[in-house]
Short mmCIF file of C-alpha atoms and ligand atoms in Angstrom, two decimals:
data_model
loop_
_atom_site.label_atom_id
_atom_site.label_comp_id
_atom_site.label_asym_id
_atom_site.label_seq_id
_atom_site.Cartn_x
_atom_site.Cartn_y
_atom_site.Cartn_z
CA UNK A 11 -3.52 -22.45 -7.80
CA UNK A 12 -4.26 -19.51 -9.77
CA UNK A 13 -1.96 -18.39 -13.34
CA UNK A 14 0.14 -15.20 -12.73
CA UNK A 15 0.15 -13.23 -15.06
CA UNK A 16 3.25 -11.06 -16.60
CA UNK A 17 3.62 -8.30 -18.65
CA UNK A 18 6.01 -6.07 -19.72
CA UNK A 19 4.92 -2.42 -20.43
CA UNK A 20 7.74 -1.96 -23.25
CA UNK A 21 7.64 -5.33 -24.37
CA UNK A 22 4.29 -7.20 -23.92
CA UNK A 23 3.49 -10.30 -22.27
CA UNK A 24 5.68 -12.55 -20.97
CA UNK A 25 6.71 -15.95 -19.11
CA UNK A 26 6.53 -15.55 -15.52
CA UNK A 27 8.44 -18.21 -15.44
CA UNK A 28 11.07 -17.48 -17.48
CA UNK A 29 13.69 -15.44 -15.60
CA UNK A 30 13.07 -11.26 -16.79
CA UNK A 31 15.85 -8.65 -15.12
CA UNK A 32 19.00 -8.13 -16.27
CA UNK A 33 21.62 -8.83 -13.54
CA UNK A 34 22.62 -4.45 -13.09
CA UNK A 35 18.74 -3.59 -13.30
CA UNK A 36 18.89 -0.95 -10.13
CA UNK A 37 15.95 -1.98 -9.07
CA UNK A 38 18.01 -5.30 -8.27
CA UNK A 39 21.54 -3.61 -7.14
CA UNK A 40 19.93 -0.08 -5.57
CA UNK A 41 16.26 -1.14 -4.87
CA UNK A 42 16.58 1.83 -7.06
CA UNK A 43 12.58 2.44 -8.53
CA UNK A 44 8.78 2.58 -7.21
CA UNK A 45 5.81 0.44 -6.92
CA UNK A 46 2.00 0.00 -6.52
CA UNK A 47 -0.07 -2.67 -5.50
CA UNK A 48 -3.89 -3.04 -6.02
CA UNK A 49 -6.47 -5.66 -5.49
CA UNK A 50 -8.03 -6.89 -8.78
CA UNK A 51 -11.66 -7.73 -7.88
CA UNK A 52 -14.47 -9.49 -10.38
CA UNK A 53 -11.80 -8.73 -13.19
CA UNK A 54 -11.63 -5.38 -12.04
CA UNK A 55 -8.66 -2.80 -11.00
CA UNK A 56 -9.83 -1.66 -7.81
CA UNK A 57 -9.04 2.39 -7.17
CA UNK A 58 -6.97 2.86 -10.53
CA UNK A 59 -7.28 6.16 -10.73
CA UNK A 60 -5.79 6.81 -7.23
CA UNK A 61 -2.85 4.26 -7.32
CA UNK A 62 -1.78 5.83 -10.80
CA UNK A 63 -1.79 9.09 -9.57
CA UNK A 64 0.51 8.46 -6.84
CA UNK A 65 2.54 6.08 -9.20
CA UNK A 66 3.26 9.65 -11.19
CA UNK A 67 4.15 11.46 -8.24
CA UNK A 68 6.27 9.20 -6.93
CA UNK A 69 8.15 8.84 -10.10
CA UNK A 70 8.20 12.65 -9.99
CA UNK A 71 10.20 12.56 -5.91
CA UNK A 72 12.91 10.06 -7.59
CA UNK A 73 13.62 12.06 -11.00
CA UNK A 74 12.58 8.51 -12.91
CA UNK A 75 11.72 9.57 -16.39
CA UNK A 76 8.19 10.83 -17.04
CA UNK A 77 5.98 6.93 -16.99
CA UNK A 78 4.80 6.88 -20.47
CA UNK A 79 0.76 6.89 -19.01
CA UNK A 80 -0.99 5.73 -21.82
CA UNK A 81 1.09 2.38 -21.90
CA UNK A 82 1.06 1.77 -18.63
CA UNK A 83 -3.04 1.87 -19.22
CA UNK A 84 -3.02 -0.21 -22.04
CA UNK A 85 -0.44 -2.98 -20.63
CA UNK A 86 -2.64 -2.74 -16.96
CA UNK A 87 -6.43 -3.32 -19.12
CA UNK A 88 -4.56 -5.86 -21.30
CA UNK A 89 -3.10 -7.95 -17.67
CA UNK A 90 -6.37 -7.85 -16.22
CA UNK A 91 -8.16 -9.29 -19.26
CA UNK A 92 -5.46 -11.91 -19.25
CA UNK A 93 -6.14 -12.59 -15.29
CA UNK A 94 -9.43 -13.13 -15.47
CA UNK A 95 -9.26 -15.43 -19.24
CA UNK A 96 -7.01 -17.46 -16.64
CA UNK A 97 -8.70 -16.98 -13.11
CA UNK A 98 -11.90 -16.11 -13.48
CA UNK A 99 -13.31 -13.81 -10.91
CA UNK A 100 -10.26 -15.23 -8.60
CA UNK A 101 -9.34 -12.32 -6.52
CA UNK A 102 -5.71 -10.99 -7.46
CA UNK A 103 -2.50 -8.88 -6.42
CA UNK A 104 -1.68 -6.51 -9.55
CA UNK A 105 1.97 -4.83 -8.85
CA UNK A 106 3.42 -2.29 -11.07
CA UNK A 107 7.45 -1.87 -10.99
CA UNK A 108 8.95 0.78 -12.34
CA UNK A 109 12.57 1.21 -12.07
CA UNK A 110 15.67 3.49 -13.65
CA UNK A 111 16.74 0.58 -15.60
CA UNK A 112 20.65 -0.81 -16.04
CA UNK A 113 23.34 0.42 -14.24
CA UNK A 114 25.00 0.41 -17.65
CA UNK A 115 22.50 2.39 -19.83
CA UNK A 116 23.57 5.36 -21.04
CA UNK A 117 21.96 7.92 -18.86
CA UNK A 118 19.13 9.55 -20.60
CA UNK A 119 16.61 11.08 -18.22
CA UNK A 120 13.85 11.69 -20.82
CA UNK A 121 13.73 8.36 -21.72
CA UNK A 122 10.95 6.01 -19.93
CA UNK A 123 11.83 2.94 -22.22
CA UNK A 124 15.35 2.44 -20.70
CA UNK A 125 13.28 2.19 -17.30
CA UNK A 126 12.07 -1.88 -16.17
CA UNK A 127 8.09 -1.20 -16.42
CA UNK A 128 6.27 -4.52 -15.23
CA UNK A 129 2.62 -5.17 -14.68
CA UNK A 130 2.29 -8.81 -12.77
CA UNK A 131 -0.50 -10.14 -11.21
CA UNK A 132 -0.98 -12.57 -8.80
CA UNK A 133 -3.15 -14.91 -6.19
CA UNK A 134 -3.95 -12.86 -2.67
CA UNK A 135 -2.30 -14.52 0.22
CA UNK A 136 -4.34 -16.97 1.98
CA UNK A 137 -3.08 -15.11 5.19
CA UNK A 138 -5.18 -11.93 3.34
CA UNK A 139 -8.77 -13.49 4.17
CA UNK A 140 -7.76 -14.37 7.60
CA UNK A 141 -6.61 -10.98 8.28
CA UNK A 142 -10.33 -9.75 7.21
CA UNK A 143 -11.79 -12.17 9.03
CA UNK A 144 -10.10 -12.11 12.13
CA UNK A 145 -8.23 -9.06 12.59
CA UNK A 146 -4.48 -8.62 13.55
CA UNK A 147 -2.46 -8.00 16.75
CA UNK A 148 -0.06 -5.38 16.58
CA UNK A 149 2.73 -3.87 18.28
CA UNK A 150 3.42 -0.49 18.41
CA UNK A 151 7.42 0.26 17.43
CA UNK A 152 9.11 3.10 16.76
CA UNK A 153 10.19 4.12 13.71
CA UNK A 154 13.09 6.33 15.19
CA UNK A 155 12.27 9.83 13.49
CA UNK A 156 9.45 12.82 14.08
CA UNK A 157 7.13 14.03 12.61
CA UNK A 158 8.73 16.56 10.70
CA UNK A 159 11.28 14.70 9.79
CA UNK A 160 10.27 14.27 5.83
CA UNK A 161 10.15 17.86 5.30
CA UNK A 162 13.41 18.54 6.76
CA UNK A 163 15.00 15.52 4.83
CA UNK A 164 12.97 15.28 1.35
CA UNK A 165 16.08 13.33 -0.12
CA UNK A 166 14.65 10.82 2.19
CA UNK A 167 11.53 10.06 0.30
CA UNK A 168 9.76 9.47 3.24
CA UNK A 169 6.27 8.73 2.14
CA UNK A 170 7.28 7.68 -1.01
CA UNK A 171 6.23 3.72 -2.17
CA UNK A 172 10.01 2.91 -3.23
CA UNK A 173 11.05 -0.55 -3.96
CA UNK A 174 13.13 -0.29 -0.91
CA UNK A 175 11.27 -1.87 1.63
CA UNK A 176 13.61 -4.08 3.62
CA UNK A 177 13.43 -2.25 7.05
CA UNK A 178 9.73 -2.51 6.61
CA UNK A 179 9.97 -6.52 6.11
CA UNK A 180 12.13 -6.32 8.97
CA UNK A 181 9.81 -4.36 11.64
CA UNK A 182 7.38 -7.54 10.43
CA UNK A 183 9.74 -9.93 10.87
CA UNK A 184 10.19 -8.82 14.42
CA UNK A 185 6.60 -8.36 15.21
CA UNK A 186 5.72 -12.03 13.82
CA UNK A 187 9.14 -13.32 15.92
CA UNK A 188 7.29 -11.67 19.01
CA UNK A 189 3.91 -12.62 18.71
CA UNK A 190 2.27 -10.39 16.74
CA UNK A 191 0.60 -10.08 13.08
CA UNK A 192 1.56 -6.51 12.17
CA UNK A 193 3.20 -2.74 12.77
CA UNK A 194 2.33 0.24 13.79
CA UNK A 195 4.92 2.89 13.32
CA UNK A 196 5.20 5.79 15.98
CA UNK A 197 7.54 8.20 15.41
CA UNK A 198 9.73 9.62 17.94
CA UNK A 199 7.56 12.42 19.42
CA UNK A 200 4.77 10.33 20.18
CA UNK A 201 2.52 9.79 17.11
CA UNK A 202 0.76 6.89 15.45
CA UNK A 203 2.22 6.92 11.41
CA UNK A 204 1.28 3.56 9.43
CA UNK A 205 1.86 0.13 9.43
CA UNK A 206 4.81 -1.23 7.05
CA UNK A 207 2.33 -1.93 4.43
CA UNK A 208 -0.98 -0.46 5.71
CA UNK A 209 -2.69 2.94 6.93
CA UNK A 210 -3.97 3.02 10.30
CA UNK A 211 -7.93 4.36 10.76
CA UNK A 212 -9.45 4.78 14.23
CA UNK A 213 -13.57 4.54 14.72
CA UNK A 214 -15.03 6.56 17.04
CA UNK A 215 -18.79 6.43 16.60
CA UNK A 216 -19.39 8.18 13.18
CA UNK A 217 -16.07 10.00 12.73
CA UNK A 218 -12.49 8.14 11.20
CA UNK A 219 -9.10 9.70 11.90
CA UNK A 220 -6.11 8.64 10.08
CA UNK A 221 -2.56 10.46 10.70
CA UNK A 222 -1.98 13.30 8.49
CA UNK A 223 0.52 12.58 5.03
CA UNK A 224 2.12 15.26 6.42
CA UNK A 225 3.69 13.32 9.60
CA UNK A 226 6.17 11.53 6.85
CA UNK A 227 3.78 8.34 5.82
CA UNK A 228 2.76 7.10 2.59
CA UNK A 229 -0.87 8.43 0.97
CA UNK A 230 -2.87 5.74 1.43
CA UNK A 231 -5.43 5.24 -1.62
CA UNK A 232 -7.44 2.71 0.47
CA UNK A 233 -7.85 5.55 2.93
CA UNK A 234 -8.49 8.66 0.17
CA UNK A 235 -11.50 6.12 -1.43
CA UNK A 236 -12.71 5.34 2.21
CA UNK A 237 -12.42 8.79 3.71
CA UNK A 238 -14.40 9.91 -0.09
CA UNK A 239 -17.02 7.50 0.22
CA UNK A 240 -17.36 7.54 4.05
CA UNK A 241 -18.14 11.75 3.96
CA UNK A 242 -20.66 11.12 0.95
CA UNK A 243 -22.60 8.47 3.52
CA UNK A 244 -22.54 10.89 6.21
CA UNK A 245 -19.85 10.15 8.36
CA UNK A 246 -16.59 12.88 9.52
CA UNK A 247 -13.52 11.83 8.20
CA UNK A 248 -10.22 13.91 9.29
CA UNK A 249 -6.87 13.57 8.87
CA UNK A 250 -5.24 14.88 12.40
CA UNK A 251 -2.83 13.62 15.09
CA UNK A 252 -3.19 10.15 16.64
CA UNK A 253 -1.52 9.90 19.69
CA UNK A 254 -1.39 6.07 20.99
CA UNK A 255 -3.67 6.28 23.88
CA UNK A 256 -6.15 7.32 21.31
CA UNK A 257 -5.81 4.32 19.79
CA UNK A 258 -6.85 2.32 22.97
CA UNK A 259 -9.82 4.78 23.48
CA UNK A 260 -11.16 4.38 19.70
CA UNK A 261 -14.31 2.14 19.08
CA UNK A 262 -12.04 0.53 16.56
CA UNK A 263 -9.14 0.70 14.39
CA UNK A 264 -8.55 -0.45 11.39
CA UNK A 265 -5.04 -1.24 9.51
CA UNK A 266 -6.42 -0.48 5.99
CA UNK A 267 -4.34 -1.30 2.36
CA UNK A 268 -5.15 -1.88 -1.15
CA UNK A 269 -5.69 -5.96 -1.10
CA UNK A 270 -6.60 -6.70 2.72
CA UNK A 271 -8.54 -2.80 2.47
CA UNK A 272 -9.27 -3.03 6.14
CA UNK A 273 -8.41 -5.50 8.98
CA UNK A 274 -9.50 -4.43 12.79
CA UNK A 275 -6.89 -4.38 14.87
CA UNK A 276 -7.43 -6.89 17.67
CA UNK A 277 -4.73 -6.25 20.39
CA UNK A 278 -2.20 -3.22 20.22
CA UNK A 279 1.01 -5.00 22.41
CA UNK A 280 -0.59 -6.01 25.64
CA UNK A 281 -4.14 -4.67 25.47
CA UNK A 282 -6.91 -6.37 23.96
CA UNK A 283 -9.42 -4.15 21.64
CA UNK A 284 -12.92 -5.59 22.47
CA UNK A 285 -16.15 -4.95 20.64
CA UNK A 286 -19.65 -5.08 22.19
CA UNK A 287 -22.41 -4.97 20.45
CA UNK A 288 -22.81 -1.61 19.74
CA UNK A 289 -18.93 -1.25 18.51
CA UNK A 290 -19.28 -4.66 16.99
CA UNK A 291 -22.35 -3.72 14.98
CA UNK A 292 -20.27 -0.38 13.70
CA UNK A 293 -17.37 -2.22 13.02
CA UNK A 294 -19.27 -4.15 10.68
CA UNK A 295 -20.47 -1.26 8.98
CA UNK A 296 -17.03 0.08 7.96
CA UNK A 297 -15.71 -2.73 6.65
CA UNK A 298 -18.55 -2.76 4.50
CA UNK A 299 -18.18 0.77 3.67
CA UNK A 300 -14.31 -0.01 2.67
CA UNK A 301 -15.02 -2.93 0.56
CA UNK A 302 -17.27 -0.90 -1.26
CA UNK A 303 -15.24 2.53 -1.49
CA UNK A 304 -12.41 0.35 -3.40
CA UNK A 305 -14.36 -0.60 -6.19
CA UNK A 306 -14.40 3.37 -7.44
CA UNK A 307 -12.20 4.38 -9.84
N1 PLP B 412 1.67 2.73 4.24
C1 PLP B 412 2.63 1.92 3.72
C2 PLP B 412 4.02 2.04 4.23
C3 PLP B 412 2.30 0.99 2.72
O1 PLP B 412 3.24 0.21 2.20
C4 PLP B 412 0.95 0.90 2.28
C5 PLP B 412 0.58 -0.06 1.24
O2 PLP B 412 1.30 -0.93 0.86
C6 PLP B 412 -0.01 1.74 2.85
C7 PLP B 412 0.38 2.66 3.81
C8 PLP B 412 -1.44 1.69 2.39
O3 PLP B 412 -1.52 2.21 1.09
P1 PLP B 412 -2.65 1.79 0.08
O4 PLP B 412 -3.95 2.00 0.79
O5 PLP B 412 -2.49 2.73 -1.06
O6 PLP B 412 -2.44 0.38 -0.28
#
């Protein structure tokens, strides 16, 4: 069992187990705040520069106070050190929390150290490898909005990686309950979105598709590094509509995220998504491509 590893960005390391929020942190009353999660790899932060960018933006969409950047550096250098003095090259889940604070604080917008701002790390799930390894059935559900439906309704935050992810846990919790591993989201007029924690890619020979950000999903940074490093090696990468039937007619496709960066998609509800060799040889290849287009900053 690996050491987690805790640290608070105001307050320096701490006990993870010692008990941390206060009981009217929103984060705990309002799921009131943000996240990130990235893989930590051979002691390294895997696609930093990415996750931090959206981190910024996201704290932007919710009016948090500005994250003070250059602690957040220092306290996410100074947790990975720590992992691997504990873990060695152990492979790790780094989160980042960052909420609006206590209820009862005085409200003071300009000031990021009334925020929670936590840098943990942690052992991948076992469930991770096997999800590389073997892939994941999905089922396709519907996530009961359209496409447009984050521009008409910003207050939403569609798209944006708040701490309030219960429905998400839920749409697993009814995919596992039928027989499945994961999600895809469609929205109401017909079109492939994301998985509740995961981008979805589709393979057809040389060119990946992903659905645009613009459909009301999150930016995935596992997608930005692999659709970056996939263009450099050659291959089209486009962000455009995914209807499901293009899904079944793909060479592949790929649920693709930070720590698992890419499973293949095995069945999508009752159809079975077989490789031969020419697929299977191809499929190969991207994964390889993903693992390594993490490992840029
Ligand atoms: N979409 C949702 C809803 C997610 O929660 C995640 C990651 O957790 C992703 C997509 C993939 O994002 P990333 O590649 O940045 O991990």
């Amino acid at each position: 069992m690996a050491t987690p590893v805790l640290f608070d960005v105001h307050g320096g390391r701490r006990d993870p187990q010692q008990p941390l929020l206060h009981f009217d942190d929103l984060a705990v009353v309002r799921g009131d705040g943000i996240f990130e999660t990235l893989l930590v790899r051979d002691g390294q932060v895997c696609n930093l520069a990415r996750h931090l960018a959206r981190f910024r933006d996201g704290a932007a969409r919710m009016d948090l106070p500005k994250p003070a950047m250059a602690a957040w550096d220092s306290t996410i250098n100074a947790a990975a050190v720590a992992w691997s003095l504990a873990n060695g090259d152990v492979e790790g889940q780094m989160r980042l929390v960052y909420t609006r604070g206590r209820e009862s604080a005085p409200a003071d917008h300009d000031a990021p150290e009334r925020t929670t701002a936590l840098v943990m790390i942690s052992e991948v799930r076992s469930s991770v490898a096997q999800s590389r390894a073997d892939g994941v059935a999905v089922c396709l559900l519907d996530r009961g909005y359209t496409v447009d439906f984050g521009a008409r309704a910003p207050w939403q935050l569609i798209g944006a990686k708040t701490l309030s992810y219960a429905a998400n846990m839920a749409a697993l919790r009814h995919a596992v309950a039928a027989g499945f591993d994961d999600v895809i989201y469609t929205s109401s007029d017909g079109q492939v979105l994301e998985g509740p924690r995961s981008s979805v890619v589709a393979v057809t020979g040389r060119t990946l598709r992903t659905p645009p950000v613009e459909s009301g999903i999150l930016p995935g940074t596992t997608v930005a590094a692999l659709f970056a490093a996939a263009r450099e090696e050659g291959w089209d990468a486009e962000y455009a509509r995914l209807p499901p039937a293009d899904l079944l007619a793909a060479d592949s496709v790929w649920m693709c995220s930070s720590v698992t960066i890419a499973a293949r998609v095995t069945r999508i509800d009752d159809d079975e998504l077989l490789l031969d060799e020419q697929t299977g040889a191809a499929a190969a290849e991207f994964a390889e491509l993903a693992s390594r287009a993490i490992a840029v900053a």
